[in-house]
Amino acid sequence: MRAPYARGAARHTSRTRRDFLCTRFEVGVSPLVGRRYAVLVNTELPVHDPRVRAAFDEVARADFLPDALKSRAAEDRPLPIGFGQTASQPSLIAFMVDQLALTPTSRVLEVGSGSGYQTAILSKLCDEVFAIDVMAPLVERAQVALADYGNVHLRVGNGAAGWPEMAPFDAIVVCAATADIPKALLEQLAVGGRLVIPFGPTEGAQLLRIEKRHDGSFKSVPLLGVRFVPLLD
């Protein structure tokens, strides 16, 4: 039997393969209220920005999971969040966020906000986050979890269409696989910006980093093999 599709899971392969990369993500829970998380340690997925690691220390994954799954927040694996969706594995979130090369002044578009956990991580690293999900119940739940995050904007919508009235964005991260890079997202990416997106079929997508050059052309860098749910409209 095939495993269900995950919102974001690294595709585990032989260590001789370039596209991945068995990882380990260690999480330490605060003895006080369980809101402090330790950062990535000993992972084969490189995370270069120490600010990304610090953001993981500040955001409790359990706050974004259904009550029945809060005890599993420390697991480095996708977890179901209802409506046929899952929360991505933390090590993959860290890798994808790191690839965006965010600064404190960055404006970020997140397509497929899901539980809101990655949204919270992004909010610690940039000026504003504009997050879209096609699932209204997930957006409503994420709005509650993100109530104290003043630089986050959430809405229900077609992620492939982006958020044109708030463009351009310095970074765009897509948490669903697509066989076609949405033209709207490329148009809404700022010059010098980065788009991180799973490209290809859900079961064999390639995570790409697409950079917008100053002449308006694009440079695409393949990163690793992943499995994601399909991008819905």
PDB file of C-alpha atoms in Angstrom:
ATOM      1  CA  MET A   1       0.000   0.000   0.000  1.00  0.00           C
ATOM      2  CA  ARG A   2       1.304   3.429  -0.876  1.00  0.00           C
ATOM      3  CA  ALA A   3       1.729   5.988   1.834  1.00  0.00           C
ATOM      4  CA  PRO A   4      -0.661   8.937   1.585  1.00  0.00           C
ATOM      5  CA  TYR A   5       0.630  12.103  -0.005  1.00  0.00           C
ATOM      6  CA  ALA A   6       2.164  14.518   2.421  1.00  0.00           C
ATOM      7  CA  ARG A   7       1.871  18.269   2.186  1.00  0.00           C
ATOM      8  CA  GLY A   8       5.634  18.268   2.333  1.00  0.00           C
ATOM      9  CA  ALA A   9       7.934  15.296   2.674  1.00  0.00           C
ATOM     10  CA  ALA A  10      11.442  14.719   1.468  1.00  0.00           C
ATOM     11  CA  ARG A  11      11.653  11.671  -0.774  1.00  0.00           C
ATOM     12  CA  HIS A  12      13.996   9.246   0.965  1.00  0.00           C
ATOM     13  CA  THR A  13      16.486   7.634  -1.387  1.00  0.00           C
ATOM     14  CA  SER A  14      19.886   5.997  -1.318  1.00  0.00           C
ATOM     15  CA  ARG A  15      22.715   8.128   0.052  1.00  0.00           C
ATOM     16  CA  THR A  16      24.406   7.734  -3.326  1.00  0.00           C
ATOM     17  CA  ARG A  17      21.593   9.664  -4.982  1.00  0.00           C
ATOM     18  CA  ARG A  18      21.947  13.439  -5.219  1.00  0.00           C
ATOM     19  CA  ASP A  19      18.298  14.273  -4.770  1.00  0.00           C
ATOM     20  CA  PHE A  20      18.150  13.162  -1.147  1.00  0.00           C
ATOM     21  CA  LEU A  21      19.008  12.815   1.934  1.00  0.00           C
ATOM     22  CA  CYS A  22      17.776  11.069   4.995  1.00  0.00           C
ATOM     23  CA  THR A  23      17.501  13.646   7.766  1.00  0.00           C
ATOM     24  CA  ARG A  24      17.204  13.928  11.489  1.00  0.00           C
ATOM     25  CA  PHE A  25      15.494  16.794  13.281  1.00  0.00           C
ATOM     26  CA  GLU A  26      15.830  16.993  17.032  1.00  0.00           C
ATOM     27  CA  VAL A  27      13.356  18.991  19.038  1.00  0.00           C
ATOM     28  CA  GLY A  28      13.635  19.948  22.687  1.00  0.00           C
ATOM     29  CA  VAL A  29      10.551  21.039  24.585  1.00  0.00           C
ATOM     30  CA  SER A  30      10.663  23.769  27.214  1.00  0.00           C
ATOM     31  CA  PRO A  31      10.102  22.425  30.726  1.00  0.00           C
ATOM     32  CA  LEU A  32       7.725  25.364  31.266  1.00  0.00           C
ATOM     33  CA  VAL A  33       4.942  25.351  28.712  1.00  0.00           C
ATOM     34  CA  GLY A  34       6.330  23.405  25.746  1.00  0.00           C
ATOM     35  CA  ARG A  35       6.524  26.456  23.510  1.00  0.00           C
ATOM     36  CA  ARG A  36      10.300  26.538  22.977  1.00  0.00           C
ATOM     37  CA  TYR A  37      11.773  24.320  20.301  1.00  0.00           C
ATOM     38  CA  ALA A  38      15.390  23.528  19.729  1.00  0.00           C
ATOM     39  CA  VAL A  39      16.773  23.753  16.243  1.00  0.00           C
ATOM     40  CA  LEU A  40      17.988  21.384  13.569  1.00  0.00           C
ATOM     41  CA  VAL A  41      20.960  19.301  14.565  1.00  0.00           C
ATOM     42  CA  ASN A  42      22.985  16.856  12.540  1.00  0.00           C
ATOM     43  CA  THR A  43      20.905  17.145   9.395  1.00  0.00           C
ATOM     44  CA  GLU A  44      22.028  16.381   5.871  1.00  0.00           C
ATOM     45  CA  LEU A  45      19.746  19.116   4.570  1.00  0.00           C
ATOM     46  CA  PRO A  46      21.852  22.273   4.816  1.00  0.00           C
ATOM     47  CA  VAL A  47      20.366  25.226   6.675  1.00  0.00           C
ATOM     48  CA  HIS A  48      22.811  28.119   6.445  1.00  0.00           C
ATOM     49  CA  ASP A  49      20.965  31.057   7.983  1.00  0.00           C
ATOM     50  CA  PRO A  50      21.171  31.025  11.806  1.00  0.00           C
ATOM     51  CA  ARG A  51      18.024  33.145  11.851  1.00  0.00           C
ATOM     52  CA  VAL A  52      16.079  30.181  10.478  1.00  0.00           C
ATOM     53  CA  ARG A  53      17.273  28.050  13.349  1.00  0.00           C
ATOM     54  CA  ALA A  54      16.405  30.785  15.835  1.00  0.00           C
ATOM     55  CA  ALA A  55      12.892  31.001  14.380  1.00  0.00           C
ATOM     56  CA  PHE A  56      12.377  27.306  15.067  1.00  0.00           C
ATOM     57  CA  ASP A  57      13.380  27.960  18.677  1.00  0.00           C
ATOM     58  CA  GLU A  58      10.640  30.575  18.952  1.00  0.00           C
ATOM     59  CA  VAL A  59       7.696  28.753  17.383  1.00  0.00           C
ATOM     60  CA  ALA A  60       6.032  25.703  18.919  1.00  0.00           C
ATOM     61  CA  ARG A  61       4.821  23.262  16.292  1.00  0.00           C
ATOM     62  CA  ALA A  62       2.288  21.871  18.768  1.00  0.00           C
ATOM     63  CA  ASP A  63       0.395  25.167  18.670  1.00  0.00           C
ATOM     64  CA  PHE A  64      -0.503  24.448  15.047  1.00  0.00           C
ATOM     65  CA  LEU A  65      -1.561  20.812  15.349  1.00  0.00           C
ATOM     66  CA  PRO A  66      -4.926  19.273  16.280  1.00  0.00           C
ATOM     67  CA  ASP A  67      -5.152  18.383  19.976  1.00  0.00           C
ATOM     68  CA  ALA A  68      -4.855  14.660  19.272  1.00  0.00           C
ATOM     69  CA  LEU A  69      -1.474  15.193  17.588  1.00  0.00           C
ATOM     70  CA  LYS A  70       0.187  17.746  19.870  1.00  0.00           C
ATOM     71  CA  SER A  71       2.151  14.986  21.602  1.00  0.00           C
ATOM     72  CA  ARG A  72       3.739  14.119  18.223  1.00  0.00           C
ATOM     73  CA  ALA A  73       4.949  17.639  17.492  1.00  0.00           C
ATOM     74  CA  ALA A  74       8.597  16.604  17.950  1.00  0.00           C
ATOM     75  CA  GLU A  75       8.447  14.030  15.150  1.00  0.00           C
ATOM     76  CA  ASP A  76      10.318  14.981  12.000  1.00  0.00           C
ATOM     77  CA  ARG A  77       7.590  13.792   9.692  1.00  0.00           C
ATOM     78  CA  PRO A  78       4.425  15.101   8.047  1.00  0.00           C
ATOM     79  CA  LEU A  79       1.373  14.952  10.311  1.00  0.00           C
ATOM     80  CA  PRO A  80      -2.309  14.980   9.284  1.00  0.00           C
ATOM     81  CA  ILE A  81      -4.208  18.193   9.980  1.00  0.00           C
ATOM     82  CA  GLY A  82      -7.575  17.202   8.520  1.00  0.00           C
ATOM     83  CA  PHE A  83      -9.369  17.728   5.211  1.00  0.00           C
ATOM     84  CA  GLY A  84      -6.940  15.377   3.479  1.00  0.00           C
ATOM     85  CA  GLN A  85      -3.996  17.675   4.218  1.00  0.00           C
ATOM     86  CA  THR A  86      -0.822  17.314   6.259  1.00  0.00           C
ATOM     87  CA  ALA A  87       1.670  19.569   7.987  1.00  0.00           C
ATOM     88  CA  SER A  88       5.107  19.296   6.373  1.00  0.00           C
ATOM     89  CA  GLN A  89       8.045  17.711   8.147  1.00  0.00           C
ATOM     90  CA  PRO A  90      10.047  20.341  10.062  1.00  0.00           C
ATOM     91  CA  SER A  91      13.392  19.565   8.425  1.00  0.00           C
ATOM     92  CA  LEU A  92      11.930  20.192   4.970  1.00  0.00           C
ATOM     93  CA  ILE A  93      10.288  23.426   6.127  1.00  0.00           C
ATOM     94  CA  ALA A  94      13.637  24.633   7.451  1.00  0.00           C
ATOM     95  CA  PHE A  95      15.370  23.791   4.180  1.00  0.00           C
ATOM     96  CA  MET A  96      12.749  25.500   2.023  1.00  0.00           C
ATOM     97  CA  VAL A  97      12.649  28.626   4.175  1.00  0.00           C
ATOM     98  CA  ASP A  98      16.450  28.815   4.161  1.00  0.00           C
ATOM     99  CA  GLN A  99      16.443  28.697   0.352  1.00  0.00           C
ATOM    100  CA  LEU A 100      14.370  31.893   0.256  1.00  0.00           C
ATOM    101  CA  ALA A 101      17.303  33.941   1.646  1.00  0.00           C
ATOM    102  CA  LEU A 102      14.979  36.199   3.638  1.00  0.00           C
ATOM    103  CA  THR A 103      15.911  39.511   5.226  1.00  0.00           C
ATOM    104  CA  PRO A 104      14.037  41.539   7.868  1.00  0.00           C
ATOM    105  CA  THR A 105      12.591  43.723   5.089  1.00  0.00           C
ATOM    106  CA  SER A 106      11.373  40.857   2.868  1.00  0.00           C
ATOM    107  CA  ARG A 107       7.746  40.530   1.822  1.00  0.00           C
ATOM    108  CA  VAL A 108       6.787  36.876   1.394  1.00  0.00           C
ATOM    109  CA  LEU A 109       3.938  35.081  -0.357  1.00  0.00           C
ATOM    110  CA  GLU A 110       3.156  31.602   0.976  1.00  0.00           C
ATOM    111  CA  VAL A 111       0.965  29.373  -1.187  1.00  0.00           C
ATOM    112  CA  GLY A 112      -0.581  26.517   0.781  1.00  0.00           C
ATOM    113  CA  SER A 113      -0.388  27.791   4.350  1.00  0.00           C
ATOM    114  CA  GLY A 114      -2.010  24.677   5.817  1.00  0.00           C
ATOM    115  CA  SER A 115      -1.682  24.575   9.596  1.00  0.00           C
ATOM    116  CA  GLY A 116       0.057  27.954   9.736  1.00  0.00           C
ATOM    117  CA  TYR A 117       3.252  26.569  11.287  1.00  0.00           C
ATOM    118  CA  GLN A 118       5.505  27.497   8.383  1.00  0.00           C
ATOM    119  CA  THR A 119       3.682  30.844   8.214  1.00  0.00           C
ATOM    120  CA  ALA A 120       4.743  31.515  11.797  1.00  0.00           C
ATOM    121  CA  ILE A 121       8.351  30.592  11.020  1.00  0.00           C
ATOM    122  CA  LEU A 122       8.344  32.951   8.037  1.00  0.00           C
ATOM    123  CA  SER A 123       6.894  35.772  10.126  1.00  0.00           C
ATOM    124  CA  LYS A 124       9.945  35.692  12.395  1.00  0.00           C
ATOM    125  CA  LEU A 125      12.266  36.220   9.435  1.00  0.00           C
ATOM    126  CA  CYS A 126      10.654  38.912   7.316  1.00  0.00           C
ATOM    127  CA  ASP A 127       8.581  42.078   7.335  1.00  0.00           C
ATOM    128  CA  GLU A 128       5.247  40.692   6.111  1.00  0.00           C
ATOM    129  CA  VAL A 129       3.793  37.305   5.163  1.00  0.00           C
ATOM    130  CA  PHE A 130       0.841  36.963   2.798  1.00  0.00           C
ATOM    131  CA  ALA A 131      -0.482  33.404   3.114  1.00  0.00           C
ATOM    132  CA  ILE A 132      -3.105  31.702   0.945  1.00  0.00           C
ATOM    133  CA  ASP A 133      -4.800  28.322   1.221  1.00  0.00           C
ATOM    134  CA  VAL A 134      -7.658  26.874  -0.798  1.00  0.00           C
ATOM    135  CA  MET A 135      -9.115  25.125   2.290  1.00  0.00           C
ATOM    136  CA  ALA A 136     -11.308  27.596   4.203  1.00  0.00           C
ATOM    137  CA  PRO A 137     -11.444  25.501   7.423  1.00  0.00           C
ATOM    138  CA  LEU A 138      -7.638  25.383   7.553  1.00  0.00           C
ATOM    139  CA  VAL A 139      -7.378  29.135   7.040  1.00  0.00           C
ATOM    140  CA  GLU A 140      -9.881  29.725   9.854  1.00  0.00           C
ATOM    141  CA  ARG A 141      -7.921  27.450  12.186  1.00  0.00           C
ATOM    142  CA  ALA A 142      -4.614  29.062  11.221  1.00  0.00           C
ATOM    143  CA  GLN A 143      -6.043  32.521  11.874  1.00  0.00           C
ATOM    144  CA  VAL A 144      -6.680  31.513  15.475  1.00  0.00           C
ATOM    145  CA  ALA A 145      -3.198  30.030  15.909  1.00  0.00           C
ATOM    146  CA  LEU A 146      -1.595  33.092  14.312  1.00  0.00           C
ATOM    147  CA  ALA A 147      -3.660  35.697  16.164  1.00  0.00           C
ATOM    148  CA  ASP A 148      -0.593  37.116  17.923  1.00  0.00           C
ATOM    149  CA  TYR A 149       1.480  37.359  14.737  1.00  0.00           C
ATOM    150  CA  GLY A 150       0.922  40.936  13.642  1.00  0.00           C
ATOM    151  CA  ASN A 151       2.767  40.740  10.322  1.00  0.00           C
ATOM    152  CA  VAL A 152       0.754  37.837   8.883  1.00  0.00           C
ATOM    153  CA  HIS A 153      -2.112  38.217   6.393  1.00  0.00           C
ATOM    154  CA  LEU A 154      -4.247  35.161   5.589  1.00  0.00           C
ATOM    155  CA  ARG A 155      -6.930  34.513   3.032  1.00  0.00           C
ATOM    156  CA  VAL A 156      -8.774  31.714   1.264  1.00  0.00           C
ATOM    157  CA  GLY A 157      -8.055  31.548  -2.426  1.00  0.00           C
ATOM    158  CA  ASN A 158      -6.447  30.010  -5.470  1.00  0.00           C
ATOM    159  CA  GLY A 159      -2.754  29.963  -4.671  1.00  0.00           C
ATOM    160  CA  ALA A 160      -1.767  29.679  -8.326  1.00  0.00           C
ATOM    161  CA  ALA A 161      -3.212  33.160  -8.842  1.00  0.00           C
ATOM    162  CA  GLY A 162      -1.067  34.583  -6.068  1.00  0.00           C
ATOM    163  CA  TRP A 163      -1.998  37.846  -4.361  1.00  0.00           C
ATOM    164  CA  PRO A 164      -1.610  40.373  -7.190  1.00  0.00           C
ATOM    165  CA  GLU A 165      -2.786  43.450  -5.315  1.00  0.00           C
ATOM    166  CA  MET A 166       0.038  43.018  -2.784  1.00  0.00           C
ATOM    167  CA  ALA A 167       2.798  42.141  -5.289  1.00  0.00           C
ATOM    168  CA  PRO A 168       5.694  42.208  -5.866  1.00  0.00           C
ATOM    169  CA  PHE A 169       7.091  39.730  -3.351  1.00  0.00           C
ATOM    170  CA  ASP A 170      10.739  39.270  -2.468  1.00  0.00           C
ATOM    171  CA  ALA A 171      10.127  35.561  -1.924  1.00  0.00           C
ATOM    172  CA  ILE A 172       7.394  33.063  -2.767  1.00  0.00           C
ATOM    173  CA  VAL A 173       7.148  29.567  -1.305  1.00  0.00           C
ATOM    174  CA  VAL A 174       4.691  27.006  -2.649  1.00  0.00           C
ATOM    175  CA  CYS A 175       3.711  24.004  -0.532  1.00  0.00           C
ATOM    176  CA  ALA A 176       2.023  21.902  -3.209  1.00  0.00           C
ATOM    177  CA  ALA A 177       3.259  20.211  -6.367  1.00  0.00           C
ATOM    178  CA  THR A 178       2.428  21.485  -9.837  1.00  0.00           C
ATOM    179  CA  ALA A 179       3.270  20.337 -13.353  1.00  0.00           C
ATOM    180  CA  ASP A 180       3.239  23.936 -14.564  1.00  0.00           C
ATOM    181  CA  ILE A 181       4.895  26.885 -12.850  1.00  0.00           C
ATOM    182  CA  PRO A 182       2.039  29.397 -12.399  1.00  0.00           C
ATOM    183  CA  LYS A 183       2.689  32.422 -14.600  1.00  0.00           C
ATOM    184  CA  ALA A 184       1.054  34.684 -12.023  1.00  0.00           C
ATOM    185  CA  LEU A 185       3.618  33.728  -9.398  1.00  0.00           C
ATOM    186  CA  LEU A 186       6.515  34.462 -11.735  1.00  0.00           C
ATOM    187  CA  GLU A 187       4.999  37.837 -12.544  1.00  0.00           C
ATOM    188  CA  GLN A 188       4.513  38.660  -8.863  1.00  0.00           C
ATOM    189  CA  LEU A 189       8.100  37.785  -7.936  1.00  0.00           C
ATOM    190  CA  ALA A 190      10.279  40.855  -7.435  1.00  0.00           C
ATOM    191  CA  VAL A 191      13.488  41.305  -9.404  1.00  0.00           C
ATOM    192  CA  GLY A 192      16.191  39.500  -7.454  1.00  0.00           C
ATOM    193  CA  GLY A 193      13.544  37.456  -5.643  1.00  0.00           C
ATOM    194  CA  ARG A 194      13.309  33.702  -5.149  1.00  0.00           C
ATOM    195  CA  LEU A 195      10.472  31.246  -5.734  1.00  0.00           C
ATOM    196  CA  VAL A 196      10.733  27.814  -4.084  1.00  0.00           C
ATOM    197  CA  ILE A 197       8.252  25.350  -5.566  1.00  0.00           C
ATOM    198  CA  PRO A 198       7.754  21.563  -5.981  1.00  0.00           C
ATOM    199  CA  PHE A 199       7.656  20.980  -9.743  1.00  0.00           C
ATOM    200  CA  GLY A 200       6.304  17.813 -11.315  1.00  0.00           C
ATOM    201  CA  PRO A 201       3.958  14.965 -10.325  1.00  0.00           C
ATOM    202  CA  THR A 202       2.963  14.647  -6.681  1.00  0.00           C
ATOM    203  CA  GLU A 203       4.832  11.387  -6.199  1.00  0.00           C
ATOM    204  CA  GLY A 204       8.035  12.465  -7.923  1.00  0.00           C
ATOM    205  CA  ALA A 205       8.302  16.231  -7.763  1.00  0.00           C
ATOM    206  CA  GLN A 206      11.563  18.150  -7.858  1.00  0.00           C
ATOM    207  CA  LEU A 207      11.945  21.057  -5.482  1.00  0.00           C
ATOM    208  CA  LEU A 208      13.144  24.055  -7.497  1.00  0.00           C
ATOM    209  CA  ARG A 209      14.544  27.429  -6.548  1.00  0.00           C
ATOM    210  CA  ILE A 210      13.713  29.951  -9.253  1.00  0.00           C
ATOM    211  CA  GLU A 211      15.496  33.307  -9.196  1.00  0.00           C
ATOM    212  CA  LYS A 212      14.307  36.360 -11.118  1.00  0.00           C
ATOM    213  CA  ARG A 213      17.177  38.154 -12.823  1.00  0.00           C
ATOM    214  CA  HIS A 214      17.382  41.905 -13.353  1.00  0.00           C
ATOM    215  CA  ASP A 215      16.640  41.504 -17.066  1.00  0.00           C
ATOM    216  CA  GLY A 216      13.377  39.709 -16.237  1.00  0.00           C
ATOM    217  CA  SER A 217      14.644  36.231 -17.119  1.00  0.00           C
ATOM    218  CA  PHE A 218      14.668  33.335 -14.676  1.00  0.00           C
ATOM    219  CA  LYS A 219      17.310  30.964 -13.364  1.00  0.00           C
ATOM    220  CA  SER A 220      16.105  27.577 -12.094  1.00  0.00           C
ATOM    221  CA  VAL A 221      18.107  25.518  -9.603  1.00  0.00           C
ATOM    222  CA  PRO A 222      16.996  21.917  -8.813  1.00  0.00           C
ATOM    223  CA  LEU A 223      17.316  21.167  -5.108  1.00  0.00           C
ATOM    224  CA  LEU A 224      15.971  17.724  -4.168  1.00  0.00           C
ATOM    225  CA  GLY A 225      13.222  15.185  -4.702  1.00  0.00           C
ATOM    226  CA  VAL A 226      10.045  15.645  -2.675  1.00  0.00           C
ATOM    227  CA  ARG A 227       6.444  14.465  -2.369  1.00  0.00           C
ATOM    228  CA  PHE A 228       3.656  17.020  -1.998  1.00  0.00           C
ATOM    229  CA  VAL A 229      -0.092  17.149  -2.392  1.00  0.00           C
ATOM    230  CA  PRO A 230      -1.117  18.684  -5.737  1.00  0.00           C
ATOM    231  CA  LEU A 231      -1.693  22.413  -6.066  1.00  0.00           C
ATOM    232  CA  LEU A 232      -5.465  22.957  -6.107  1.00  0.00           C
ATOM    233  CA  ASP A 233      -7.411  25.864  -7.558  1.00  0.00           C
TER     234      ASP A 233
END
